[in-house]
Amino acid sequence: MVAIHPSKQDVSDKLFARAVELIPGGVNSPVRAFKSVGGAPRFIRSASGATMTDADGRTYIDYVGSWGPMILGHADEEVVEALRDALARGTSYGAPTELEIEMAEEITSAVPSVEMVRMVNSGTEATMSALRLARAVTGGTRVVKFEGCYHGHEDSMLVRAGSGVATLGLPDSPGVPASLARETTTVPFNDARALQKVFDESGEIAAVIIEPVVGNMGCVPPQAGYLQRVREITREHGALLIFDEVMTGFRLARGGAQELFNVAPDITTLGKIIGGGLPVGAYGASREIMNTVAPAGQMYQAGTLSGNPLAMTAGLVTLKRLRDKTVYERLERSTARLCEGMTEAAREAGVETVTNRVGSMWTSFFTSEPVTNWTEATKSDRALYAKFFHLMLDEGVYLAPSQFEAGFVGLAHTDELIDRTIEAAGKSFRSLKL
Ligand SMILES: *Cc1c(COP(=O)(O)O)cnc(C)c1O
């Protein structure tokens, strides 16, 4: 049973007050600051299995899982043990190791479209490098992304679509040159015609980058046949297709979304799970494409800590455990149990929600309409989500502090914890109606 203490958060509040004086917004990544749900963030002291404990000693069932990596659960015994061994051998060499070959073998055997892979230190670095690679290979400049998809914070990806079918990129952040943002065209997700139109109207597109199952507008699956159409359109026009599987890689299946939907991209980006909770990213493709990367080829990309032995160690333990196919069956079962329970609890309380789920990725949107793209996602009632989020937090359940983020179930989420979550959701949904 998870302890519930819906009391004050004195220590977290004090830490937050200290943090905002020294760190922009008090956090090292914006979404952690609770801006979209209000209130001050919980500072975490420790985590174990499917739970996290904050600085005030309160324990939560965690559905954020460090935003995806913690598929085995926190402080997994085997990961911790392997890291302890690795630590004693040194933390970074700046020279190649056998661990990096093992990691490359693990990734290439799981993801058939990837024959060679380069390790980097974050998902952002992976997508940034993948875009450079696509431009280097095709000689094109323009890239197409999808409204609501997130690919890290590199300049050319920080663009938002306005209204209309295809909107030329406008910078989403000060500091992003408009000239660069204009190289990015944004179209709605799940709309193959809009993508076709972009290709009809402009040549020289180097790449189309997509989250094959979107996690970064909340969980939004591709409609039947959509990814196949995206594949056909890009192939017809000689643009490279990049699947950003930083979130979905090893999450939805061992071979990621491309295995689940049976569509092979030209370039794949990975991150999150493959580092087992340590900073990591990777991009991979066919031998032909990857041999463009220095020092095999001319496209420059480097990293002082890339392929770091600790990250490789934690990642390898994680990926080896995910060789067992039943892992994904178990995740499917427990996440279905959670989502069915939450949906039923909302219905009983008379709260309108739509829950999207693919495997162990899920989001309950506070809306009555299906959510298949960004425009539809933004119709959900964010104020209601914020209330629900805080009610759940008081019940000892840590959901994503934003309506537009996916939740994650890991192997440490037992049926008992899931049933506790459903019970907490029932209470919270009923409170929303009071
Ligand atoms: C998390 C994420 C990124 C960025 O990864 P970082 O490690 O945070 O830089 C890129 N793409 C997708 C799909 C992601 O979910």
XYZ file of C-alpha atoms in Angstrom, residues 60-237:
178
model
C 3.568 8.572 -5.205
C 2.729 5.952 -7.794
C 4.670 7.349 -10.731
C 3.222 7.436 -14.272
C 5.853 9.821 -15.639
C 8.773 7.416 -15.325
C 11.307 10.180 -15.998
C 9.258 10.898 -19.167
C 9.712 7.422 -20.547
C 13.049 5.789 -19.742
C 12.057 3.908 -16.580
C 10.354 0.936 -18.236
C 11.931 -1.464 -15.710
C 11.009 0.793 -12.796
C 13.217 3.025 -10.685
C 16.422 1.777 -9.084
C 16.048 -1.614 -10.715
C 18.327 -4.009 -8.830
C 20.109 -5.361 -11.881
C 20.695 -1.872 -13.314
C 22.012 -0.569 -9.996
C 24.299 -3.573 -9.574
C 25.715 -3.260 -13.104
C 26.256 0.472 -12.628
C 28.083 -0.121 -9.350
C 30.469 -2.493 -11.144
C 30.914 -0.085 -14.050
C 31.581 2.887 -11.748
C 34.573 1.162 -10.249
C 36.084 0.820 -13.719
C 35.894 4.553 -14.454
C 33.149 6.869 -15.641
C 34.385 8.073 -19.038
C 37.378 7.323 -21.269
C 36.937 9.316 -24.451
C 38.042 6.177 -26.286
C 35.990 3.307 -27.697
C 34.708 0.425 -25.561
C 33.213 -3.006 -26.210
C 30.047 -1.787 -24.473
C 29.350 0.496 -27.428
C 29.543 -2.438 -29.857
C 27.174 -4.426 -27.663
C 24.777 -1.486 -27.605
C 24.956 -1.168 -31.394
C 24.339 -4.918 -31.729
C 21.383 -4.732 -29.380
C 19.815 -1.827 -31.312
C 20.471 -3.147 -34.832
C 19.122 -6.592 -33.958
C 15.941 -5.064 -32.534
C 15.326 -2.476 -35.259
C 15.882 -3.971 -38.748
C 15.830 -0.581 -40.561
C 18.873 0.362 -38.481
C 22.061 -1.323 -39.728
C 24.474 1.140 -38.124
C 24.012 3.477 -35.220
C 25.752 6.468 -33.640
C 25.321 7.147 -29.910
C 24.745 10.696 -28.651
C 23.742 12.149 -25.280
C 20.105 13.176 -25.643
C 17.081 12.829 -27.866
C 17.575 16.416 -29.009
C 21.070 15.605 -30.218
C 19.732 12.525 -31.985
C 17.064 14.382 -33.981
C 19.375 17.328 -34.680
C 21.980 14.933 -36.095
C 19.376 12.929 -38.007
C 18.171 16.104 -39.739
C 21.726 17.091 -40.634
C 22.272 13.595 -41.993
C 19.112 13.757 -44.109
C 20.218 17.107 -45.515
C 23.712 15.799 -46.164
C 22.391 12.735 -47.992
C 19.701 14.431 -50.091
C 21.294 17.822 -50.623
C 17.917 19.362 -49.712
C 17.265 21.921 -46.986
C 13.559 21.929 -46.203
C 12.097 19.631 -43.573
C 8.497 18.782 -42.771
C 7.260 18.133 -39.260
C 3.812 17.616 -37.775
C 1.800 19.943 -35.601
C 2.120 18.917 -31.960
C 5.074 16.576 -32.499
C 8.126 17.324 -30.378
C 11.611 16.454 -31.531
C 13.753 18.166 -28.933
C 14.751 21.794 -28.760
C 17.038 22.285 -31.744
C 16.269 25.505 -33.642
C 14.686 24.097 -36.777
C 12.237 21.960 -34.764
C 10.993 24.764 -32.515
C 8.290 25.861 -34.891
C 4.577 25.934 -34.439
C 1.967 25.626 -37.097
C -0.697 28.286 -37.337
C -4.044 27.576 -38.925
C -4.428 26.281 -42.440
C -3.444 23.031 -44.050
C 0.261 23.689 -44.355
C 1.759 26.571 -42.498
C 5.237 27.846 -43.047
C 7.220 27.635 -39.862
C 7.225 30.558 -37.496
C 9.685 30.470 -34.613
C 8.108 29.083 -31.470
C 10.761 30.652 -29.285
C 12.696 33.892 -29.322
C 16.234 33.204 -30.409
C 15.259 30.917 -33.263
C 16.157 32.720 -36.512
C 13.065 33.210 -38.689
C 15.215 32.279 -41.683
C 15.847 28.881 -40.118
C 12.263 28.339 -38.996
C 11.157 29.007 -42.580
C 13.009 25.872 -43.627
C 10.523 23.861 -41.577
C 6.992 23.273 -42.826
C 4.415 22.015 -40.361
C 1.352 19.970 -41.296
C -1.383 18.319 -39.209
C -0.792 14.772 -37.978
C -3.007 12.007 -39.410
C -3.679 14.013 -42.585
C -1.893 12.396 -45.533
C -3.465 14.839 -47.995
C -1.895 17.817 -46.246
C 1.489 16.151 -46.530
C 0.918 15.330 -50.200
C 0.042 18.981 -50.806
C 3.338 20.172 -49.320
C 5.231 17.918 -51.699
C 3.092 19.056 -54.635
C 3.898 22.686 -53.862
C 7.563 22.624 -52.924
C 10.546 20.640 -54.079
C 13.846 20.010 -52.346
C 12.421 18.504 -49.171
C 15.230 16.714 -47.393
C 13.220 14.951 -44.724
C 9.911 14.341 -43.052
C 10.272 13.795 -39.325
C 7.462 12.235 -37.330
C 6.645 10.683 -33.985
C 5.051 7.496 -35.397
C 2.882 7.349 -32.282
C 2.762 10.834 -30.844
C 3.517 11.194 -27.165
C 4.181 14.895 -27.024
C 0.617 16.182 -27.510
C -0.563 13.470 -25.182
C -0.762 10.007 -26.693
C -2.134 10.190 -30.263
C -1.941 7.053 -32.409
C -1.616 7.101 -36.190
C -4.837 6.184 -37.997
C -4.952 2.948 -39.986
C -2.742 3.219 -43.064
C -1.462 6.703 -42.230
C 2.191 5.811 -41.632
C 2.159 3.695 -44.804
C 0.940 6.742 -46.762
C 3.644 8.928 -45.226
C 6.165 6.291 -46.264
C 4.842 6.176 -49.857
C 4.742 9.960 -50.260
C 8.289 10.465 -48.980
C 9.631 7.631 -51.124
C 7.931 8.976 -54.257
C 9.575 12.352 -53.790
